[in-house]
CSV table of C-alpha atoms in Angstrom, one decimal:
chain,number,residue,atom,x,y,z
A,633,ILE,CA,113.5,106.2,86.4
A,634,TYR,CA,114.1,109.7,87.7
A,635,GLU,CA,113.8,111.3,84.3
A,636,HIS,CA,110.8,109.3,83.3
A,637,PHE,CA,108.9,110.0,86.5
A,638,ILE,CA,109.8,113.7,86.4
A,639,GLU,CA,108.7,114.1,82.8
A,640,ASN,CA,105.5,112.1,83.0
A,641,PHE,CA,104.1,112.1,86.5
A,642,LYS,CA,105.7,114.8,88.7
A,643,GLY,CA,103.0,117.3,89.8
A,644,THR,CA,100.1,115.2,88.4
A,645,GLY,CA,99.1,113.7,91.8
A,646,LEU,CA,99.7,110.3,90.3
A,647,LYS,CA,102.2,107.9,91.9
A,648,GLY,CA,104.6,105.1,91.1
A,649,GLN,CA,106.1,102.0,92.5
A,650,LEU,CA,109.7,100.7,91.9
A,651,VAL,CA,110.0,97.0,92.5
A,652,ALA,CA,113.6,96.3,93.5
A,653,PRO,CA,115.2,92.8,93.3
A,654,SER,CA,116.3,92.8,97.0
A,655,LYS,CA,115.9,94.7,100.2
A,656,TYR,CA,119.4,95.9,99.9
A,657,ALA,CA,118.7,97.2,96.4
A,658,ALA,CA,115.5,98.9,97.7
A,659,VAL,CA,117.5,100.8,100.3
A,660,CYS,CA,120.2,101.7,97.8
A,661,PHE,CA,117.6,103.0,95.4
A,662,HIS,CA,116.1,105.2,98.1
A,663,LYS,CA,119.4,106.5,99.2
A,664,TRP,CA,120.4,107.2,95.6
A,665,PHE,CA,117.1,109.2,95.1
A,666,GLN,CA,117.8,111.2,98.3
A,667,GLU,CA,121.3,112.1,97.1
A,668,TYR,CA,120.3,112.8,93.5
A,669,ASN,CA,117.5,115.0,94.7
A,670,LYS,CA,120.1,117.3,96.4
A,671,THR,CA,121.5,118.1,92.9
A,672,LYS,CA,118.2,118.8,91.1
A,673,ASP,CA,115.5,121.5,91.1
A,674,LYS,CA,112.7,118.8,90.8
A,675,LYS,CA,112.7,116.1,93.4
A,676,ILE,CA,111.0,112.8,93.7
A,677,ASN,CA,109.9,111.9,97.3
A,678,THR,CA,110.6,108.2,97.8
A,679,ALA,CA,109.9,105.8,100.6
A,680,VAL,CA,110.7,102.1,101.2
A,681,VAL,CA,108.3,99.5,102.5
A,682,ILE,CA,110.1,96.2,103.1
A,683,SER,CA,109.6,93.4,105.6
A,684,ASP,CA,111.7,93.3,108.8
A,685,ASP,CA,113.1,89.8,109.0
A,686,ASN,CA,116.5,88.2,109.4
A,687,LYS,CA,117.2,87.8,105.7
A,688,TYR,CA,117.7,91.3,104.3
A,689,ASP,CA,119.5,90.8,101.0
A,690,ASP,CA,117.3,88.1,99.5
A,691,THR,CA,120.4,86.4,98.1
A,692,GLY,CA,120.4,83.4,100.4
A,693,SER,CA,123.1,84.6,102.7
A,694,ASP,CA,122.4,84.2,106.4
A,695,ASP,CA,125.7,85.7,107.6
A,696,GLU,CA,125.1,88.3,110.3
A,697,ASP,CA,128.2,90.1,109.3
A,698,ASP,CA,127.2,90.4,105.7
A,699,ASP,CA,127.5,94.0,104.4
A,700,TYR,CA,124.1,93.8,102.6
A,701,ASN,CA,122.3,92.7,105.7
A,702,ASN,CA,124.0,95.4,107.8
A,703,VAL,CA,122.9,98.1,105.4
A,704,VAL,CA,119.3,97.0,105.5
A,705,ALA,CA,119.3,96.4,109.2
A,706,LYS,CA,120.7,99.9,109.9
A,707,PHE,CA,118.1,101.4,107.6
A,708,LEU,CA,115.3,99.6,109.4
A,709,ASP,CA,116.7,100.4,112.8
A,710,SER,CA,116.8,104.1,111.9
A,711,ILE,CA,113.1,104.0,110.9
A,712,LYS,CA,112.3,102.2,114.2
A,713,LYS,CA,114.1,104.9,116.2
A,714,GLU,CA,112.6,107.8,114.3
A,715,LYS,CA,109.0,106.5,113.9
A,716,LYS,CA,108.9,104.4,117.1
A,717,SER,CA,107.8,101.3,115.1
A,718,LEU,CA,108.1,99.9,111.6
A,719,LYS,CA,104.3,99.2,111.6
A,720,ALA,CA,103.6,102.9,112.3
A,721,TYR,CA,106.1,104.0,109.6
A,722,GLU,CA,104.5,101.6,107.0
A,723,THR,CA,100.9,102.8,107.9
A,724,ASN,CA,101.9,106.4,107.6
A,725,THR,CA,103.9,105.9,104.4
A,726,ILE,CA,101.0,104.0,102.7
A,727,GLU,CA,98.5,106.7,103.7
A,728,LYS,CA,100.8,109.4,102.2
A,729,PHE,CA,101.2,107.3,99.0
A,730,LYS,CA,97.4,106.9,98.6
A,731,LYS,CA,96.6,110.6,99.2
A,732,ASN,CA,97.0,113.6,96.9
A,733,THR,CA,100.2,114.8,98.5
A,734,ASP,CA,103.8,114.8,97.1
A,735,GLU,CA,105.2,113.4,100.4
A,736,VAL,CA,105.5,109.9,98.9
A,737,GLU,CA,105.5,109.9,95.1
A,738,LEU,CA,107.5,106.8,94.4
A,739,LEU,CA,107.2,103.8,96.7
A,740,ILE,CA,110.1,101.4,96.6
A,741,VAL,CA,109.2,97.7,97.4
A,742,VAL,CA,110.5,94.2,97.0
A,743,ASN,CA,107.6,91.9,97.7
A,744,LYS,CA,105.2,93.9,99.9
A,745,LEU,CA,102.3,95.8,98.3
A,746,LEU,CA,102.5,94.1,95.0
A,747,THR,CA,99.3,92.0,95.5
A,748,GLY,CA,96.1,93.2,97.2
A,749,PHE,CA,97.3,96.8,97.5
A,750,ASP,CA,94.6,99.3,96.6
A,751,ALA,CA,96.0,102.7,95.7
A,752,PRO,CA,94.2,104.1,92.7
A,753,ARG,CA,96.8,106.9,92.1
A,754,ASN,CA,99.4,104.2,91.6
A,755,THR,CA,100.0,104.6,87.8
A,756,VAL,CA,103.5,103.5,86.9
A,757,LEU,CA,105.3,100.3,87.9
A,758,TYR,CA,109.0,100.2,87.4
A,759,LEU,CA,110.0,96.6,87.4
A,760,VAL,CA,113.7,96.0,88.3
A,761,LYS,CA,112.9,92.5,89.4
A,762,GLN,CA,111.6,89.3,87.8
A,763,LEU,CA,108.0,88.6,88.8
A,764,GLU,CA,106.1,85.5,87.8
A,765,ASN,CA,102.6,84.1,87.5
A,766,HIS,CA,100.0,85.6,89.9
A,767,ASN,CA,102.5,88.1,91.4
A,768,LEU,CA,103.2,89.6,88.0
A,769,MET,CA,99.5,89.7,87.0
A,770,GLN,CA,98.5,91.2,90.4
A,771,ALA,CA,101.3,93.9,90.2
A,772,ILE,CA,100.1,94.9,86.7
A,773,ALA,CA,96.5,95.0,87.8
A,774,ARG,CA,97.4,97.3,90.7
A,775,VAL,CA,98.7,100.0,88.5
A,776,ASN,CA,96.2,99.4,85.7
A,777,ARG,CA,93.1,100.5,87.6
A,778,VAL,CA,91.0,103.4,86.4
A,779,PHE,CA,91.1,106.5,88.6
A,780,ASP,CA,88.6,109.4,88.0
A,781,GLY,CA,91.0,111.9,89.5
A,782,ASP,CA,90.2,114.5,92.2
A,783,ASP,CA,91.4,117.9,93.3
A,784,ASN,CA,94.8,118.6,91.8
A,785,CYS,CA,95.0,115.1,90.4
A,786,GLN,CA,94.5,114.2,86.8
A,787,LYS,CA,92.3,111.3,85.6
A,788,LYS,CA,93.9,108.0,84.9
A,789,ASN,CA,92.6,105.6,82.2
A,790,ASN,CA,95.4,103.1,82.4
A,791,GLY,CA,98.7,102.3,84.1
A,792,PHE,CA,102.2,102.0,82.8
A,793,ILE,CA,104.7,99.1,83.2
A,794,ILE,CA,108.3,100.0,82.7
A,795,ASP,CA,110.2,96.7,82.6
A,796,TYR,CA,113.9,96.6,83.3
A,797,SER,CA,114.0,92.9,84.0
A,798,ALA,CA,112.8,91.2,80.8
A,799,ASN,CA,109.4,90.2,82.3
A,800,ALA,CA,107.8,89.8,78.8
A,801,GLN,CA,108.2,86.1,78.7
A,802,ASN,CA,107.0,85.8,82.3
A,803,LEU,CA,103.9,87.8,81.2
A,804,LYS,CA,103.3,85.5,78.3
A,805,ASP,CA,103.6,82.4,80.6
A,806,ALA,CA,101.3,84.0,83.2
A,807,MET,CA,98.7,84.8,80.6
A,808,GLN,CA,98.8,81.2,79.3
A,809,LEU,CA,98.6,79.9,82.9
A,810,PHE,CA,95.6,82.0,83.8
A,811,SER,CA,93.7,81.9,80.5
């Protein structure tokens, strides 16, 4: 993901989303990018937008002592302390993602911002999660919007889906369902 984004989108003004399989995975991806960026000349600025509820790992575990839940809870708590509220952080992050800045180039999500999210610069979708039916179709539609470009941002005629989770059959099923 790092290499693909750097080679194809870094410096273009176009953005990407990484769809993680769980909140824990989303936080891990973000931390990995932060650490990896320290070793590279070119960096990808990432941000995570996930919901704040009691089930952080999306695996069905409700154990408060669970390591996955603790990692996500600590991440969200640090955002709340730094930004005063999760809502303010999300609003600010989304605005940075939509604008022609490199402050947020790759937005890491799980379920949020896959449907009904309007960000014309959003050009590449890295799927590391199985999506089905309308969620898959909507996620694809979000990155496949035409964008005329603007100052320091190239024109976009189509989006790109990079699928690491074998969503091809899900796409076939969704197309049949909605056709």
